[in-house]
mmCIF file of C-alpha atoms in Angstrom:
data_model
loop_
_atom_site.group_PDB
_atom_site.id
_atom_site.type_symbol
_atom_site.label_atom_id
_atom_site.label_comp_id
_atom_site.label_asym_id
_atom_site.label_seq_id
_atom_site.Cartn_x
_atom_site.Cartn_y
_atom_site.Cartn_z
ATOM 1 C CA UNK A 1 126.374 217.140 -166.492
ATOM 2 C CA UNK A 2 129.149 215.502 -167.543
ATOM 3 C CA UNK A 3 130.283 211.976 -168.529
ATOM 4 C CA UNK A 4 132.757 209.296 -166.016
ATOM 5 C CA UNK A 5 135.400 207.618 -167.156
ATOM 6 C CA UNK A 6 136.845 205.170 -164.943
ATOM 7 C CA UNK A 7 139.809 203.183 -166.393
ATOM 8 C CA UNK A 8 141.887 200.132 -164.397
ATOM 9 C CA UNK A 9 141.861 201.618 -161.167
ATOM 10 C CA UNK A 10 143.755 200.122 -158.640
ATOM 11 C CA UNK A 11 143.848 200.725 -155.132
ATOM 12 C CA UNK A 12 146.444 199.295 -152.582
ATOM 13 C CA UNK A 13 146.940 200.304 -148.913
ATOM 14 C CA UNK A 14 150.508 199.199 -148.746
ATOM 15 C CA UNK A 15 150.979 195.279 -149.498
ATOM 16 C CA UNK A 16 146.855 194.792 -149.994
ATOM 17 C CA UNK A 17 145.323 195.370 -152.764
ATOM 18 C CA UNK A 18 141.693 196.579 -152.428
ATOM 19 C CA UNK A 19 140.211 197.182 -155.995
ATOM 20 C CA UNK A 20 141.278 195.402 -158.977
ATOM 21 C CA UNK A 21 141.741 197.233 -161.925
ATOM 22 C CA UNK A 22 138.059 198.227 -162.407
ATOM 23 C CA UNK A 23 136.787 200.364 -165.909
ATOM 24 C CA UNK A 24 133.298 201.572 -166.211
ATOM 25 C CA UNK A 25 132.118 204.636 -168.746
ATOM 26 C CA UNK A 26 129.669 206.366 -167.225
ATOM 27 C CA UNK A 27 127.151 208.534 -170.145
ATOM 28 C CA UNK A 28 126.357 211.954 -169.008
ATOM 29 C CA UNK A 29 123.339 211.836 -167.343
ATOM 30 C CA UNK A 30 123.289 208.312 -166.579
ATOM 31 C CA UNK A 31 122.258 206.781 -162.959
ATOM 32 C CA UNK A 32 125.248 204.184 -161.774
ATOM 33 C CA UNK A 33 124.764 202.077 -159.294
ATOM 34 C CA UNK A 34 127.388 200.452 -157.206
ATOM 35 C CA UNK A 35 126.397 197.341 -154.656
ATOM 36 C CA UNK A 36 128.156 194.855 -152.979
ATOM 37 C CA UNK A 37 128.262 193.229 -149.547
ATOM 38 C CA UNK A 38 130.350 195.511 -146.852
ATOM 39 C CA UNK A 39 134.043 195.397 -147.512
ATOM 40 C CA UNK A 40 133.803 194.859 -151.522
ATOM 41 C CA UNK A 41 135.346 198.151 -152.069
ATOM 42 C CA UNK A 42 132.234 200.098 -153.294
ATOM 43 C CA UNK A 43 132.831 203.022 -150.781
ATOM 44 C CA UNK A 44 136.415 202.932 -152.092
ATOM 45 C CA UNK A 45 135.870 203.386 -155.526
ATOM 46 C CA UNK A 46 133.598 205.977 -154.405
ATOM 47 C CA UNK A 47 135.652 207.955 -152.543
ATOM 48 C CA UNK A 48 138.490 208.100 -155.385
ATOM 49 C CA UNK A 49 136.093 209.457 -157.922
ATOM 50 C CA UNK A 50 135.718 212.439 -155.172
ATOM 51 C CA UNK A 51 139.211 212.780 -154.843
ATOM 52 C CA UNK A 52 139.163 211.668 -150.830
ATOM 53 C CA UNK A 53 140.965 208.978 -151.862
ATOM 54 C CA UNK A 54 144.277 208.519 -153.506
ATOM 55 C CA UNK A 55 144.366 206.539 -156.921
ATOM 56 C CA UNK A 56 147.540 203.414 -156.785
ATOM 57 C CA UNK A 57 146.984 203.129 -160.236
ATOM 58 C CA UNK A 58 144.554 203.951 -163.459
ATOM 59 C CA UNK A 59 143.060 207.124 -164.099
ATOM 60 C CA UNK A 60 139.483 208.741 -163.690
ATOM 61 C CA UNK A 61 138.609 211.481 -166.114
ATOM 62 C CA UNK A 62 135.055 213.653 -165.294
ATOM 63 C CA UNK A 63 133.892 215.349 -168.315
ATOM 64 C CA UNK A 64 137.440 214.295 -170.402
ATOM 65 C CA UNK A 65 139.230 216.093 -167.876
ATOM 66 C CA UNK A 66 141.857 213.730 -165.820
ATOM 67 C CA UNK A 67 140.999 214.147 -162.100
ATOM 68 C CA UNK A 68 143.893 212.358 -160.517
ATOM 69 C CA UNK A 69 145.680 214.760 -159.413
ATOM 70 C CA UNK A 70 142.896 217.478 -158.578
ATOM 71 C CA UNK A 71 141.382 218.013 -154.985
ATOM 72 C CA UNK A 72 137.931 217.532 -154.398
ATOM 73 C CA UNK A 73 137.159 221.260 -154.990
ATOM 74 C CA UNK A 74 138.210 221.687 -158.400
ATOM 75 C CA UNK A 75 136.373 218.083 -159.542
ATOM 76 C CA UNK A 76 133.060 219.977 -160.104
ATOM 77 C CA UNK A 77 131.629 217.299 -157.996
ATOM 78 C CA UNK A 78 128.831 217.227 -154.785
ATOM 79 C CA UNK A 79 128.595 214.526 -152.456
ATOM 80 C CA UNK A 80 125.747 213.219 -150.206
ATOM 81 C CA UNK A 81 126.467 211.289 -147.225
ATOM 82 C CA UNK A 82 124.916 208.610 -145.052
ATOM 83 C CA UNK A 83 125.403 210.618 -141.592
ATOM 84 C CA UNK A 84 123.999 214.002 -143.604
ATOM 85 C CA UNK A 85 126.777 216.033 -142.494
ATOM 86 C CA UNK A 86 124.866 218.962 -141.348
ATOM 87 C CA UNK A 87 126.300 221.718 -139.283
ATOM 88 C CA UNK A 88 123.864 221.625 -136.016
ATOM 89 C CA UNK A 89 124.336 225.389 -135.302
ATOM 90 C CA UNK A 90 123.203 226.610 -138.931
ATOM 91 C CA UNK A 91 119.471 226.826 -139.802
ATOM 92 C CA UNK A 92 118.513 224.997 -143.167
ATOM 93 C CA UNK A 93 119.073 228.000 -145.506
ATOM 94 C CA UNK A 94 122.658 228.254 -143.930
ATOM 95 C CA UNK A 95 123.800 224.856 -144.509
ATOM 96 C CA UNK A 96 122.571 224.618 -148.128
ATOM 97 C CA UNK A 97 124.269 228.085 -148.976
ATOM 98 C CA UNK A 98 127.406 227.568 -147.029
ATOM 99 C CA UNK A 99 129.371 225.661 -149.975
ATOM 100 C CA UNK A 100 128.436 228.863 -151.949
ATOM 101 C CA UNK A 101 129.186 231.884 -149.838
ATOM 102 C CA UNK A 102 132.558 229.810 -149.415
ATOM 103 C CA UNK A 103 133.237 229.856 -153.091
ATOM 104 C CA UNK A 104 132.197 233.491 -152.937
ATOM 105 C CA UNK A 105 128.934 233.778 -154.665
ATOM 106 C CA UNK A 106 126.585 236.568 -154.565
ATOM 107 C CA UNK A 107 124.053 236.809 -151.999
ATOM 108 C CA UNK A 108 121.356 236.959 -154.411
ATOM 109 C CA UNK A 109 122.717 233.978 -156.396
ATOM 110 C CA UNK A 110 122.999 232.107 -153.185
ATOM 111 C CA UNK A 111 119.120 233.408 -152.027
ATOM 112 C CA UNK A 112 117.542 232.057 -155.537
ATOM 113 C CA UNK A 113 119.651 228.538 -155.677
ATOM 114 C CA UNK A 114 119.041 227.772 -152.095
ATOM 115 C CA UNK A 115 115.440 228.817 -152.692
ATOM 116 C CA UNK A 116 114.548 226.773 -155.471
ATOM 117 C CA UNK A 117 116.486 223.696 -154.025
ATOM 118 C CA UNK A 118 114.374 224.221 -151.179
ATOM 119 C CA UNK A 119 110.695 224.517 -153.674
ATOM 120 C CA UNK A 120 112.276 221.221 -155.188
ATOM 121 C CA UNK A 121 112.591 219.154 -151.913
ATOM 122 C CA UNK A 122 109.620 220.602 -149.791
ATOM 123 C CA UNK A 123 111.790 222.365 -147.860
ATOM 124 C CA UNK A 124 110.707 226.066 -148.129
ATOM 125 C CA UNK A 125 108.390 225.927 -144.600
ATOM 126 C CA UNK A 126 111.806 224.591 -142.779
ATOM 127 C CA UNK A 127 114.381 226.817 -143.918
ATOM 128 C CA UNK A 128 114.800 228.658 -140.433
ATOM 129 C CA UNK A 129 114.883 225.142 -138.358
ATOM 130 C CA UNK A 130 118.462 223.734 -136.978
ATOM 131 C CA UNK A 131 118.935 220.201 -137.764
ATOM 132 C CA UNK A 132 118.263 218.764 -134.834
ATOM 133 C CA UNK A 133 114.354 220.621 -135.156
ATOM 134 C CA UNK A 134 113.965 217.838 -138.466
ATOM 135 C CA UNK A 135 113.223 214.749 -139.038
ATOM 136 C CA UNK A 136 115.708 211.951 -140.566
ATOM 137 C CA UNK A 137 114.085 212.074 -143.743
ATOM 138 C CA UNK A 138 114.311 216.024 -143.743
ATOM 139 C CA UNK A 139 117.666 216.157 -142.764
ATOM 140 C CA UNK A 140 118.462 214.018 -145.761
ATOM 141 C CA UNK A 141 116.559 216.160 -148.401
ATOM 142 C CA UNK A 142 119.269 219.496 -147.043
ATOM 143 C CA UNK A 143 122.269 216.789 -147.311
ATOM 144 C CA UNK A 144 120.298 216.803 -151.209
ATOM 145 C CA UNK A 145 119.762 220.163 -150.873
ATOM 146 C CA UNK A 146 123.070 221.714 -150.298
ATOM 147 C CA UNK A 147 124.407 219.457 -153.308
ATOM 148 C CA UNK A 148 121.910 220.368 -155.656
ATOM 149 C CA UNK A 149 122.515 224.291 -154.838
ATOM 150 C CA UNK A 150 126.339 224.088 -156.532
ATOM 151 C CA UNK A 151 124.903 223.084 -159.699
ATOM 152 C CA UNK A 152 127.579 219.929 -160.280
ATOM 153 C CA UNK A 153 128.514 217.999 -162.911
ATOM 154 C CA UNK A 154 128.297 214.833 -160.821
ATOM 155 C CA UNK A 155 126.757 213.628 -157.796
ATOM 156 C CA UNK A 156 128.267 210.957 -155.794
ATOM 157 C CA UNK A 157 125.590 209.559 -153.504
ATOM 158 C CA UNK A 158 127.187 207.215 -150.364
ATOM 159 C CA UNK A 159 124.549 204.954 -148.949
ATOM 160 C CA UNK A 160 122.323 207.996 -148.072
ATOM 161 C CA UNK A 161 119.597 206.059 -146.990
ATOM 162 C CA UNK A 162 121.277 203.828 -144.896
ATOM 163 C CA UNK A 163 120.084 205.748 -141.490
ATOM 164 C CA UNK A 164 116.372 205.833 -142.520
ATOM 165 C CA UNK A 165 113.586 203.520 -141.754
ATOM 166 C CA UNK A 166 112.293 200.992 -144.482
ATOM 167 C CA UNK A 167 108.854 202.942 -145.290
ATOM 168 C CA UNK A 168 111.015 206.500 -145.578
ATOM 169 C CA UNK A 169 113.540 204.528 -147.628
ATOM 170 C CA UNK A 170 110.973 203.407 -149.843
ATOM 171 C CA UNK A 171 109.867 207.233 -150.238
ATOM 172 C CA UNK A 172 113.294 208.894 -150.103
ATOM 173 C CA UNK A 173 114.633 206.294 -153.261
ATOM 174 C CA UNK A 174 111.589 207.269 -155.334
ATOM 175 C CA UNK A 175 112.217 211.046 -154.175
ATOM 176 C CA UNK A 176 116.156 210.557 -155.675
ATOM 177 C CA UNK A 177 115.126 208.713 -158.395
ATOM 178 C CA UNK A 178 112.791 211.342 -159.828
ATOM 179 C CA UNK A 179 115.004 214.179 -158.572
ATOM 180 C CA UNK A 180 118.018 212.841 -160.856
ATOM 181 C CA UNK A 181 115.560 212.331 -163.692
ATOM 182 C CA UNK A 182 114.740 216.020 -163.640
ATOM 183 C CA UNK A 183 118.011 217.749 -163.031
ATOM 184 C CA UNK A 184 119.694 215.027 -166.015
ATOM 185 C CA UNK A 185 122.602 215.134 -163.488
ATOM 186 C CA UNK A 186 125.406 212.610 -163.510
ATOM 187 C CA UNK A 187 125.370 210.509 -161.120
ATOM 188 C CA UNK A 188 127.573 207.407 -158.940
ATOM 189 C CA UNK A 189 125.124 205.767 -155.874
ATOM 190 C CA UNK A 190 127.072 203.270 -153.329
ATOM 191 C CA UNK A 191 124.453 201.036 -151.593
ATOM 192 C CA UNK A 192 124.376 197.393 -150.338
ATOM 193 C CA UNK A 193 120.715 197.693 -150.860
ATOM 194 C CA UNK A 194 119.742 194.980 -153.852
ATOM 195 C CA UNK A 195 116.255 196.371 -154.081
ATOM 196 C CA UNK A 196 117.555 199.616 -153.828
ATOM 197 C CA UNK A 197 120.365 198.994 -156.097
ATOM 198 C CA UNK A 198 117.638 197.519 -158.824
ATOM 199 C CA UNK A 199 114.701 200.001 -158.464
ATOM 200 C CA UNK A 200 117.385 203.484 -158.974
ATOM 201 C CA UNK A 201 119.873 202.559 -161.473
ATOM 202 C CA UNK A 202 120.246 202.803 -165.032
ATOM 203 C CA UNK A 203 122.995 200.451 -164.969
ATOM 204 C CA UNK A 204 124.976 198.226 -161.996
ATOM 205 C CA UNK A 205 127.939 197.677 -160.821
ATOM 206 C CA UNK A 206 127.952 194.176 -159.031
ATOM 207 C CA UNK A 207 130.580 194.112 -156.829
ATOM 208 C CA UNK A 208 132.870 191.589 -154.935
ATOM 209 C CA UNK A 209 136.282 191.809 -153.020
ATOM 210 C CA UNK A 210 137.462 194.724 -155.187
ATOM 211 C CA UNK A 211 136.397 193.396 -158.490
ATOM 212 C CA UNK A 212 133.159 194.357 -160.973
ATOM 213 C CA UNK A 213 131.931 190.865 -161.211
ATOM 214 C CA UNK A 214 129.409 192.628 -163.557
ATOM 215 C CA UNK A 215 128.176 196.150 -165.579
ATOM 216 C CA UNK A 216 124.801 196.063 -166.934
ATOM 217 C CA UNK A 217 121.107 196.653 -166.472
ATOM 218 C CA UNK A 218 119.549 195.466 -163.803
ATOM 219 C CA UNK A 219 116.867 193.739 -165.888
ATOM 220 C CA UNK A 220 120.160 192.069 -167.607
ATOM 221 C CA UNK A 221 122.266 191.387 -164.182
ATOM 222 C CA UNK A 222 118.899 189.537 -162.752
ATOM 223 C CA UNK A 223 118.261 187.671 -165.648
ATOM 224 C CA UNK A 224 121.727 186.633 -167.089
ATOM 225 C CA UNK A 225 123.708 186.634 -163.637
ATOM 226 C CA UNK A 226 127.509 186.401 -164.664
ATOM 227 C CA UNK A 227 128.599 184.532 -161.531
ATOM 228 C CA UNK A 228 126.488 182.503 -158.707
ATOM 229 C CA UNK A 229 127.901 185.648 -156.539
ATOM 230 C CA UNK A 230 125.910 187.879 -158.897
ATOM 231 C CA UNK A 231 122.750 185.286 -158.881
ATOM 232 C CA UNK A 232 122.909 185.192 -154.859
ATOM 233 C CA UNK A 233 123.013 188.854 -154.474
ATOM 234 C CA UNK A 234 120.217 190.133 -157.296
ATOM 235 C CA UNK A 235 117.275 188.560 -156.193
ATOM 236 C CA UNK A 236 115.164 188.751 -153.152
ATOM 237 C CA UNK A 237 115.465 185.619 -151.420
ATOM 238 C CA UNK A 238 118.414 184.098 -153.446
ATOM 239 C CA UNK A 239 118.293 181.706 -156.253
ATOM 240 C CA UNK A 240 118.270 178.425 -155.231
ATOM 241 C CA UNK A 241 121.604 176.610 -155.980
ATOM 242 C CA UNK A 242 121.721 173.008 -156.641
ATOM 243 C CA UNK A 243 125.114 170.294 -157.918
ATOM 244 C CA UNK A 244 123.722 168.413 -160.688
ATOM 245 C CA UNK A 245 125.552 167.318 -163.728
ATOM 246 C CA UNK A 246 124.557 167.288 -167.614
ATOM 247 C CA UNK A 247 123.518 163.936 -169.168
ATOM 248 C CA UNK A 248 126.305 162.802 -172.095
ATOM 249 C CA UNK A 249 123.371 163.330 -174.451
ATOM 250 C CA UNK A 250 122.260 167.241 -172.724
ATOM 251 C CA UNK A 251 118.794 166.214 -172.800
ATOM 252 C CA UNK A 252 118.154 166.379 -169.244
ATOM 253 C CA UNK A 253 120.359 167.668 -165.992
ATOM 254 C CA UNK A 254 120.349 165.025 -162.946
ATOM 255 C CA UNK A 255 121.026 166.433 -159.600
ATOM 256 C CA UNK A 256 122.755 165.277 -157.198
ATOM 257 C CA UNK A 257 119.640 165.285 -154.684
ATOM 258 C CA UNK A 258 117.958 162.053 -156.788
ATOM 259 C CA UNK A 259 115.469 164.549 -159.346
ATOM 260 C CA UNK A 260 116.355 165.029 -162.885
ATOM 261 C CA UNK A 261 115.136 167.445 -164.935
ATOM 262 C CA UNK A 262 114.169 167.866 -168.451
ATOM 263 C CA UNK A 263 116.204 170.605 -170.776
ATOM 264 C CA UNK A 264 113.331 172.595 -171.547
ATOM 265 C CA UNK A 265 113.416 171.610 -175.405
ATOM 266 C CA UNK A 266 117.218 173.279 -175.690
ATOM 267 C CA UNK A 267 120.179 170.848 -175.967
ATOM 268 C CA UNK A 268 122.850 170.934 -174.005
ATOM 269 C CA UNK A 269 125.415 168.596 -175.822
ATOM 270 C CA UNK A 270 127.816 171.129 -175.705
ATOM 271 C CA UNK A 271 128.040 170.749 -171.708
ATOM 272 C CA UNK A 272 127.130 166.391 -171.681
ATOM 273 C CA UNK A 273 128.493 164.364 -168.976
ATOM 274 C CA UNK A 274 130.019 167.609 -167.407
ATOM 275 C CA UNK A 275 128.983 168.135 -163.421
ATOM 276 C CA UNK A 276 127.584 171.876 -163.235
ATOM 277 C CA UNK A 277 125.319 174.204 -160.701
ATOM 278 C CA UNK A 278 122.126 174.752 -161.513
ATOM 279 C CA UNK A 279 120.710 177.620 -160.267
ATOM 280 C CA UNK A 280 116.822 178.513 -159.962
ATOM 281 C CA UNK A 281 115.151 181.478 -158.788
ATOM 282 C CA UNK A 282 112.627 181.117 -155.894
ATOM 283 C CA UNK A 283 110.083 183.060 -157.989
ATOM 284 C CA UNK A 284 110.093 180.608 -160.880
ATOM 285 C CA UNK A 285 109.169 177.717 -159.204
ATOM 286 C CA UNK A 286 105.266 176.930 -159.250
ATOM 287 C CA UNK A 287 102.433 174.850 -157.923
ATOM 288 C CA UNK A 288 100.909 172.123 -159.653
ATOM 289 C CA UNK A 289 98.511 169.420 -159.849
ATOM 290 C CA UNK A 290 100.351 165.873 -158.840
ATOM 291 C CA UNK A 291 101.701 164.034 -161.559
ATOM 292 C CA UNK A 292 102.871 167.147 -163.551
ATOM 293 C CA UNK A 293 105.577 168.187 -161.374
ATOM 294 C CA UNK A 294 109.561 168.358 -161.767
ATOM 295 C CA UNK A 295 110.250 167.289 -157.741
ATOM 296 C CA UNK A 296 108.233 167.690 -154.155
ATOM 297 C CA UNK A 297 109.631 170.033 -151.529
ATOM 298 C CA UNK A 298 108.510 168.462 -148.273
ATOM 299 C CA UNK A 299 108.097 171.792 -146.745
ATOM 300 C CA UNK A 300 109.848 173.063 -143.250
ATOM 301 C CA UNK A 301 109.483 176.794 -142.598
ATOM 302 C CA UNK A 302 106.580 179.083 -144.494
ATOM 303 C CA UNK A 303 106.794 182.771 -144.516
ATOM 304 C CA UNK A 304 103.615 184.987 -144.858
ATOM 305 C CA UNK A 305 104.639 188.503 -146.811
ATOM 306 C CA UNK A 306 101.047 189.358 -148.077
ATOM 307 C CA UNK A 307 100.962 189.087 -151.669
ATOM 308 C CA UNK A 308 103.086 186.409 -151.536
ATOM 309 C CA UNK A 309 104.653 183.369 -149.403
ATOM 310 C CA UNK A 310 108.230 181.817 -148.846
ATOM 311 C CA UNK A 311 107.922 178.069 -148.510
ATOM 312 C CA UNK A 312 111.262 176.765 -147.128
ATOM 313 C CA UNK A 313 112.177 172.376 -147.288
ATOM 314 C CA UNK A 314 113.759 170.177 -148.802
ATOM 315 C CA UNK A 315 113.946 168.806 -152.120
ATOM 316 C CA UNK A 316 112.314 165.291 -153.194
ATOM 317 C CA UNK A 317 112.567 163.776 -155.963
ATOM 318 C CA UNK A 318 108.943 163.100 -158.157
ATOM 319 C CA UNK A 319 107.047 160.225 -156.939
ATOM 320 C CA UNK A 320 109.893 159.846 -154.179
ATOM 321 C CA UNK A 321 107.775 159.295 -151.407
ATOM 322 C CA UNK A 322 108.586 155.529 -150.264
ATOM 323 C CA UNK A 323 112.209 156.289 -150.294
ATOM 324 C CA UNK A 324 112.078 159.701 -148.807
ATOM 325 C CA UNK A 325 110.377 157.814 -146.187
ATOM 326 C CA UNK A 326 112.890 155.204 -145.209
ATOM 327 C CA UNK A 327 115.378 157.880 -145.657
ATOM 328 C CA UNK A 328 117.035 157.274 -149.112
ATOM 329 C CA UNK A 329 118.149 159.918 -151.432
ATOM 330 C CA UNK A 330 119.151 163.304 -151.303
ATOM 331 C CA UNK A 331 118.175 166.516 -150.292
ATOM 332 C CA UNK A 332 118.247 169.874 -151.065
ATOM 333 C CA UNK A 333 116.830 172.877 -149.378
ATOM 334 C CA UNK A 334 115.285 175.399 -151.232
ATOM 335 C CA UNK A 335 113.006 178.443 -151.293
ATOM 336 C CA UNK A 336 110.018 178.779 -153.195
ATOM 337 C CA UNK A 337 107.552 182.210 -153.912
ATOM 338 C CA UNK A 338 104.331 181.442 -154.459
ATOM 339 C CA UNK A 339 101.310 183.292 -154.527
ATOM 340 C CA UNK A 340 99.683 184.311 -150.982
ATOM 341 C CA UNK A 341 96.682 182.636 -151.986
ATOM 342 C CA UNK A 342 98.451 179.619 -151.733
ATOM 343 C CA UNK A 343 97.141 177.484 -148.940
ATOM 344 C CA UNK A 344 100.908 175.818 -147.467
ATOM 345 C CA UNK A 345 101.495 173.741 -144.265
ATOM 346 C CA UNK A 346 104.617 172.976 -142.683
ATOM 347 C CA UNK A 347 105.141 169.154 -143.539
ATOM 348 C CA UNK A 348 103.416 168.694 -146.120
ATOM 349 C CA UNK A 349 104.921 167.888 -149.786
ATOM 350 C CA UNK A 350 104.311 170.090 -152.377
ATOM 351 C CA UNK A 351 104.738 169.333 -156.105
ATOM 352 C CA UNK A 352 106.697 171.833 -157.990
ATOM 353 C CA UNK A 353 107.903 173.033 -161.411
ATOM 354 C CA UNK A 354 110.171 174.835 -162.690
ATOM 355 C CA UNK A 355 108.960 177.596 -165.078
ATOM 356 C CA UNK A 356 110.292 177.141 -168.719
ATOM 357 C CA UNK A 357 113.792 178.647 -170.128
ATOM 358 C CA UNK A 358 114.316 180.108 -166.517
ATOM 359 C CA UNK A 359 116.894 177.272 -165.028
ATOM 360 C CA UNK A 360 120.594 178.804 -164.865
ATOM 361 C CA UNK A 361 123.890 176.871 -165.278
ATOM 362 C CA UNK A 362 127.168 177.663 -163.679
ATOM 363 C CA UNK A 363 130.626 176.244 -163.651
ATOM 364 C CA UNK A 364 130.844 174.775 -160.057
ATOM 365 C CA UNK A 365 134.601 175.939 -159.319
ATOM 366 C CA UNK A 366 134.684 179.387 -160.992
ATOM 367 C CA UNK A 367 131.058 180.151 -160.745
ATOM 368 C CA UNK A 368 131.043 181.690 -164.018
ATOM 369 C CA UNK A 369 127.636 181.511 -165.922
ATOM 370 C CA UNK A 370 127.559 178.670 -168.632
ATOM 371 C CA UNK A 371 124.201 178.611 -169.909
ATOM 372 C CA UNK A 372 120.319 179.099 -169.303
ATOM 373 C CA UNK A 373 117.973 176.614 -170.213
#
């Protein structure tokens, strides 16, 4: 294994520029993460850490050895793909040894590496099968397979799981998760995946049109969001945004909607009088008994998952109702998870609150995090 060094990379195809000067250090050993929507340049960065891509400007170093200049054979790198990249005519066996024969290994090397690859992924009964003879899920553990045989400093995963049904994603993420653990190899994963961006890394890379909008744990990054982008993109549904604006004495924040709510016991004086974004997650807003709430959502759409339930409306205001009724006020819509036992009708108002120390503030033209109260 060896450590990553990534420092200002740029990358331009001709007049546009599609990553911004981007500098991670990666620990050897360590699980990286990279997510973003499609088109933030996550592939990108990806692919110049391989060497498929050419570097504008910066430089990447893998194991303190600068890689700019190096071809993708001589980075001491394996990739895994999201289409496999399998040779249909080769059995199993073949397609994991074929990197080796090519750089000229042994044939007993080759026979123990690809065998205890194959011990590793469950794929010792299949060896013998063409590609097409497996399943998607087995066709991904050889893409693993043929990686894991060249013994590399780094793996450089590329949405692998993208082709593969949610219950064998589930599966295949725990499979790479614990596989990594084991082998203590390096390692860079590209996904747009939140959940599976926040269940396989050690640390994230949040990206967004070329830039790292933020590097940390994922506990951290869904917690203490750096941007709303970050906020709307960690966390399954999104946080709840809402215009408000601090009171001059930052005891309390009144939105824009018509509720106001209290500061949770922290002042705020440093933002008073200054109009912000308050941001809430779904999963800290709660039921409870009238009279004790923060606002009523008069509900609109409910969502069964189970163990829990999204409650879609609009935001009232506390004790609201006559002017909600003649259509005064504003509104908001917002989600809500609350527990499946929760009995919820469409139309009906529920009274909420928000869960202490868990609201979010954010500068409403840069988005940049402010405060949490």
């Amino acid at each position: 294994m060896a450590d990553i060094a990534i420092r200002n990379v740029v990358k331009r195809y001709g007049d546009t520029q599609v990553i911004h000067g981007i500098s991670i250090d990666i620990a050897a050993g360590e699980l990286i993460v990279i997510v973003g929507p499609s088109g933030c340049g996550k592939s990108t960065l990806l692919r110049m850490v391989a060497g498929l891509e050419v570097i504008t400007e910066g430089e990447i170093s893998i194991g303190g050895r600068v890689v700019n200049r190096l071809e993708p054979k001589d980075r001491n790198i394996a990739m895994v793909f999201q289409n496999y990249a399998l040779y249909p005519h080769m059995s199993v066996f073949d397609n994991m040894a074929y990197g080796l024969k090519i750089a000229g290994r042994p044939k007993g090397e080759i026979n123990e590496r690809v065998q205890k690859a194959a011990r590793m992924l469950e794929l010792s009964e299949l060896l013998d099968r063409r590609p097409r003879q497996l399943s998607g899920g087995q066709r991904q553990r050889v893409a693993m397979g043929r990686a894991i045989v060249r013994n590399p400093a780094v793996f450089l995963f590329d949405e692998p799981l993208s082709n593969l049904d949610a219950k064998l994603r589930v599966q295949m993420r725990l499979e790479i998760k614990q596989l990594q653990r084991s082998l203590a190899t390096t390692s860079l994963y590209v996904t747009h995946d939140q959940v599976e961006a926040m269940t396989l890394a050690d640390r994230l890379v949040v990206m967004n049109q070329g830039v790292a909008e933020q590097i940390d744990t994922p506990l951290e990054i869904y917690e203490r969001p750096a941007s709303t982008f970050v906020a709307s993109f960690i966390g399954s549904p999104s946080m709840n945004f809402l215009p408000g604006e601090v009171d001059g004495d930052g005891t309390s924040i009144a939105l824009a909607q018509g509720p106001r709510l209290r500061a949770m016991g922290q002042a705020l004086g440093q933002h008073g009088g200054r109009s912000i974004t308050l941001g809430v997650r779904p999963e800290h807003l709660a039921m409870v008994p009238e009279g004790e709430e923060d606002f009523h959502l008069q509900v609109g759409v409910v969502e069964t998952l189970g163990a829990d339930i999204l409650v879609h409306g609009k935001l009232v205001e506390a004790g609201a109702a006559a002017r909600q009724a003649k259509g005064e006020g504003g509104s908001g819509i917002i989600a809500a998870r609350l527990p499946g036992s929760a009995r919820v009708l469409e139309g009906e108002r529920l009274p909420l609150k928000v869960a202490s120390g868990l609201l979010h503030l954010f500068d409403p033209e840069s988005g940049k995090r402010l405060v949490e109260v």
